[in-house]
XYZ file of C-alpha atoms in Angstrom:
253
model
C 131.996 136.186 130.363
C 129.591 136.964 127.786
C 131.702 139.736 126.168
C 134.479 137.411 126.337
C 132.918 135.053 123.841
C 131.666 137.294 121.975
C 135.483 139.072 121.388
C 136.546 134.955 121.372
C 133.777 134.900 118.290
C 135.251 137.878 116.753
C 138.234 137.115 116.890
C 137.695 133.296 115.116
C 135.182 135.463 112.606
C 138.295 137.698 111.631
C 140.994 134.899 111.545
C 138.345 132.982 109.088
C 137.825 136.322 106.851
C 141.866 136.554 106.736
C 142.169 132.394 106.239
C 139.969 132.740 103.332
C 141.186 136.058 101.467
C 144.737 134.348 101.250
C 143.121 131.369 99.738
C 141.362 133.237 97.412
C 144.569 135.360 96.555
C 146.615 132.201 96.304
C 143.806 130.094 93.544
C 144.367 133.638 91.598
C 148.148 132.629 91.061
C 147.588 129.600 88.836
C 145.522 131.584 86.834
C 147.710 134.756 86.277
C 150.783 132.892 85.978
C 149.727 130.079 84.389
C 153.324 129.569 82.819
C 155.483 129.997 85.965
C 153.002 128.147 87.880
C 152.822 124.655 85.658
C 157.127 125.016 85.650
C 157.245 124.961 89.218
C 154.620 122.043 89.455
C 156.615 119.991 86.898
C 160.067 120.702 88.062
C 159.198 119.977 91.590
C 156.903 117.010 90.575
C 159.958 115.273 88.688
C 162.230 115.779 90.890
C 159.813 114.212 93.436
C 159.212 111.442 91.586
C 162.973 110.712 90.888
C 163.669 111.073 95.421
C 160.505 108.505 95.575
C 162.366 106.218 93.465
C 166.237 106.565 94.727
C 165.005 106.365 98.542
C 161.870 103.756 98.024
C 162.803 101.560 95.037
C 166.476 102.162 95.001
C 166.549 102.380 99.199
C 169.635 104.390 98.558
C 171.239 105.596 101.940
C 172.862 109.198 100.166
C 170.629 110.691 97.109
C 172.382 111.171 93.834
C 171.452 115.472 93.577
C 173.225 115.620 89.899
C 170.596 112.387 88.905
C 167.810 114.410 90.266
C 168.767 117.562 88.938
C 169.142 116.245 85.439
C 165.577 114.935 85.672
C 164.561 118.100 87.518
C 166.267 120.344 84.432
C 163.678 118.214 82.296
C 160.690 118.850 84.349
C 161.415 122.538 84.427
C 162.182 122.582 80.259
C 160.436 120.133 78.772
C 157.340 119.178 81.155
C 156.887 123.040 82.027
C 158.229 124.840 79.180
C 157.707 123.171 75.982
C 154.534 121.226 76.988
C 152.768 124.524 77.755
C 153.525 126.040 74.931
C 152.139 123.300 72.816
C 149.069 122.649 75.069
C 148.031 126.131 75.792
C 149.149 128.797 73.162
C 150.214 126.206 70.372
C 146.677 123.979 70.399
C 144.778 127.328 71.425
C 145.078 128.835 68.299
C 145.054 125.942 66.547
C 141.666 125.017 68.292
C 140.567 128.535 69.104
C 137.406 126.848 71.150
C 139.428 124.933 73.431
C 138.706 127.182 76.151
C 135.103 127.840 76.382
C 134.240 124.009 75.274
C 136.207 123.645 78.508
C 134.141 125.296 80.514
C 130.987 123.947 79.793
C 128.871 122.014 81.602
C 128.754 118.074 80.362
C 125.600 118.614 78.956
C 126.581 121.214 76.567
C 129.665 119.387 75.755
C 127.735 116.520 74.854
C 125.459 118.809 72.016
C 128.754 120.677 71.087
C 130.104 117.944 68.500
C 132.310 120.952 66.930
C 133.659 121.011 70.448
C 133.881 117.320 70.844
C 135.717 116.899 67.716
C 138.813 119.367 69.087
C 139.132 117.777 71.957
C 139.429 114.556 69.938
C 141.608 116.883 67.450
C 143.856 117.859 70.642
C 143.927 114.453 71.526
C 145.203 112.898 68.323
C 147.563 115.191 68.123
C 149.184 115.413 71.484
C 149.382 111.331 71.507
C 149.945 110.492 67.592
C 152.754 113.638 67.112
C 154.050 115.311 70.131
C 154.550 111.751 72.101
C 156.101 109.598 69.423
C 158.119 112.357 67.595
C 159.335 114.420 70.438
C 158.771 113.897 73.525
C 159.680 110.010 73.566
C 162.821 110.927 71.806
C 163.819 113.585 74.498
C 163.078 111.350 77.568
C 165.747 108.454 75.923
C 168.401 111.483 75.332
C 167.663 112.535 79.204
C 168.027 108.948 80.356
C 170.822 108.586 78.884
C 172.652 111.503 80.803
C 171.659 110.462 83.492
C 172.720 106.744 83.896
C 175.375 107.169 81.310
C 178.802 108.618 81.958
C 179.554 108.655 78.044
C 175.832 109.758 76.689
C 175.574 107.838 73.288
C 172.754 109.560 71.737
C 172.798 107.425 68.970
C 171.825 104.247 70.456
C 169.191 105.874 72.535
C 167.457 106.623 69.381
C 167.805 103.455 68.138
C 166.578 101.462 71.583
C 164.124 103.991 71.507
C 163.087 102.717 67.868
C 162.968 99.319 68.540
C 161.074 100.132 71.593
C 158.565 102.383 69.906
C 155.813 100.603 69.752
C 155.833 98.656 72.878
C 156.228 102.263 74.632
C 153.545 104.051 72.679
C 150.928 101.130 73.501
C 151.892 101.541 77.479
C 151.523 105.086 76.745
C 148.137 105.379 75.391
C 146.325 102.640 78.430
C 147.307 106.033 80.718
C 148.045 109.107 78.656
C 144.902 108.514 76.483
C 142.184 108.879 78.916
C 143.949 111.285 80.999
C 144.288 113.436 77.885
C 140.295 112.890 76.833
C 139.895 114.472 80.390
C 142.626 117.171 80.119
C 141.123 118.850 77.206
C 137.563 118.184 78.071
C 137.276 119.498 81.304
C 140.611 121.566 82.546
C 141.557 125.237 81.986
C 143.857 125.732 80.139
C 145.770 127.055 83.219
C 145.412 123.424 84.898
C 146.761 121.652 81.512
C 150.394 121.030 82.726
C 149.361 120.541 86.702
C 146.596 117.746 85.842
C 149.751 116.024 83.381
C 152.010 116.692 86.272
C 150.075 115.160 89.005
C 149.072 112.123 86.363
C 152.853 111.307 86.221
C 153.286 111.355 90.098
C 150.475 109.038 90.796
C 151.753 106.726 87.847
C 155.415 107.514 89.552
C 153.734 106.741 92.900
C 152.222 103.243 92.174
C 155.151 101.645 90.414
C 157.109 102.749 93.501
C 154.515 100.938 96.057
C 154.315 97.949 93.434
C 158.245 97.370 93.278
C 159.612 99.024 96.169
C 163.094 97.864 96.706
C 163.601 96.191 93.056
C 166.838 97.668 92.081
C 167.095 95.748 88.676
C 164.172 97.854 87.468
C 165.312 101.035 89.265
C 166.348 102.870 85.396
C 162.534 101.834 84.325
C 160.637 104.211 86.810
C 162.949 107.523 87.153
C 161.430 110.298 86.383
C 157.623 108.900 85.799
C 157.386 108.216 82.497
C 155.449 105.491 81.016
C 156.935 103.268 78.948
C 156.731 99.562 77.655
C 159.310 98.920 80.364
C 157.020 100.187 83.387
C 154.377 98.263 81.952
C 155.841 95.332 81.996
C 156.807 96.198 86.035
C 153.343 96.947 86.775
C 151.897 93.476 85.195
C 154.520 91.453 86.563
C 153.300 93.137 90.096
C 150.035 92.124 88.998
C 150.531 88.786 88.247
C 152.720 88.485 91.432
C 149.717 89.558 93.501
C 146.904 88.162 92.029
C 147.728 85.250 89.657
C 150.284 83.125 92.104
C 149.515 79.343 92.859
C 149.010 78.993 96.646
C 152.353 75.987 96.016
C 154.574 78.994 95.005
C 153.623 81.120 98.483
C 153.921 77.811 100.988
C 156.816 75.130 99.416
C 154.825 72.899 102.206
C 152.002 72.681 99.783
C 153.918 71.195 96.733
């Protein structure tokens, strides 16, 4: 019996050596395809997010694939592609420091104002430029695909004008502190996953909040905040926490 335990022991030791060498192998992959890696977490994270909203806000009985392929095309290209390049080679040699300032502790972030000031830099830059100029601009035109069957591009631009500063408020209450952590603290590596998984939980949230609202179904595909979602999550808020006790039992009035 004794050598039995001891091969059972063995045997656990071994399957615990191999357990761990394939999650070391598999944290490496991030890292040395940093690029391929943050694609595949966008394109499967919007195309996620869009499912979560047909099946729980929507409650759609058949998914619409060319909808979520449009948003998933946009994930892979914009979210993976283009955001990469301007948050890891683009603002790395802009802000050659990015890296290391990264990796320090939070005490020696705290002494490295040089430091602090990229991040800030980074910050300004990614909020104040790349949201308002570009990326706002290519969300409308994807939008518009989608729920469109003859894409005015046009108009988008223009609702997208009149909207622009009731979107790029909404915007900055999430993307501003998430950013401020982004560049402080991630890899650069983890840049587009930590974006990624910021736009799920958002994605996630509004879906709990309104599941089932259809009339605010176009407001919450694929994520993205905007003025509109705002608006969704307050009302949800003021639903939950602001009602008169009359309004929930008519017996009361």
């Amino acid at each position: 019996s004794i050598k039995k335990n001891q091969a059972k022991i063995q045997t656990r030791i071994k399957k615990f050596e191999m357990a761990s060498t394939t999650l070391r192998q598999l944290s490496k992959i991030p890292i040395k395809y940093p690029l391929s890696f943050g694609i595949t977490i966008s394109t499967a994270k919007t195309s996620f997010s869009d499912l979560l909203v047909q099946k729980v806000v929507e409650q759609r009985e058949e998914i619409d694939w060319r909808r979520n392929a449009a948003f998933a095309t946009f994930g892979c290209f914009y979210l993976g592609g283009v955001q990469y390049a301007l948050y890891v080679p683009i603002f790395g040699r802009i802000f050659p420091n990015a890296a290391s300032f990264a990796a320090k502790s939070l005490k020696d972030k705290v002494k490295d104002v040089k430091g602090m000031a990229a991040c800030l830099g980074q910050v300004f830059l990614d909020q104040m430029v790349h949201h308002p100029l570009f990326y706002f601009p290519a969300f409308y035109c994807t939008k518009e695909i989608v729920v469109s069957n003859n894409p005015d591009f046009g108009r988008v631009l223009r609702e997208y004008r009149a909207n622009m500063m009731e979107d790029l408020l909404a915007l900055w209450k999430i993307w501003v502190p998430s950013t401020l952590v982004n560049f402080a603290f991630m890899p650069m590596w983890g840049r587009i996953p930590w974006v990624a998984g910021t736009s799920l939980l958002w994605t996630c949230i509004l879906s709990a909040m309104r599941g089932g609202d259809v009339a605010h179904s176009e407001d919450l595909v694929g994520g993205n905040v905007t003025g509109a979602t705002m608006k969704i999550i307050n009302e949800s808020i003021g639903e939950k926490f602001y009602t008169c006790p009359a309004d929930l039992d008519p017996t009361l009035s």
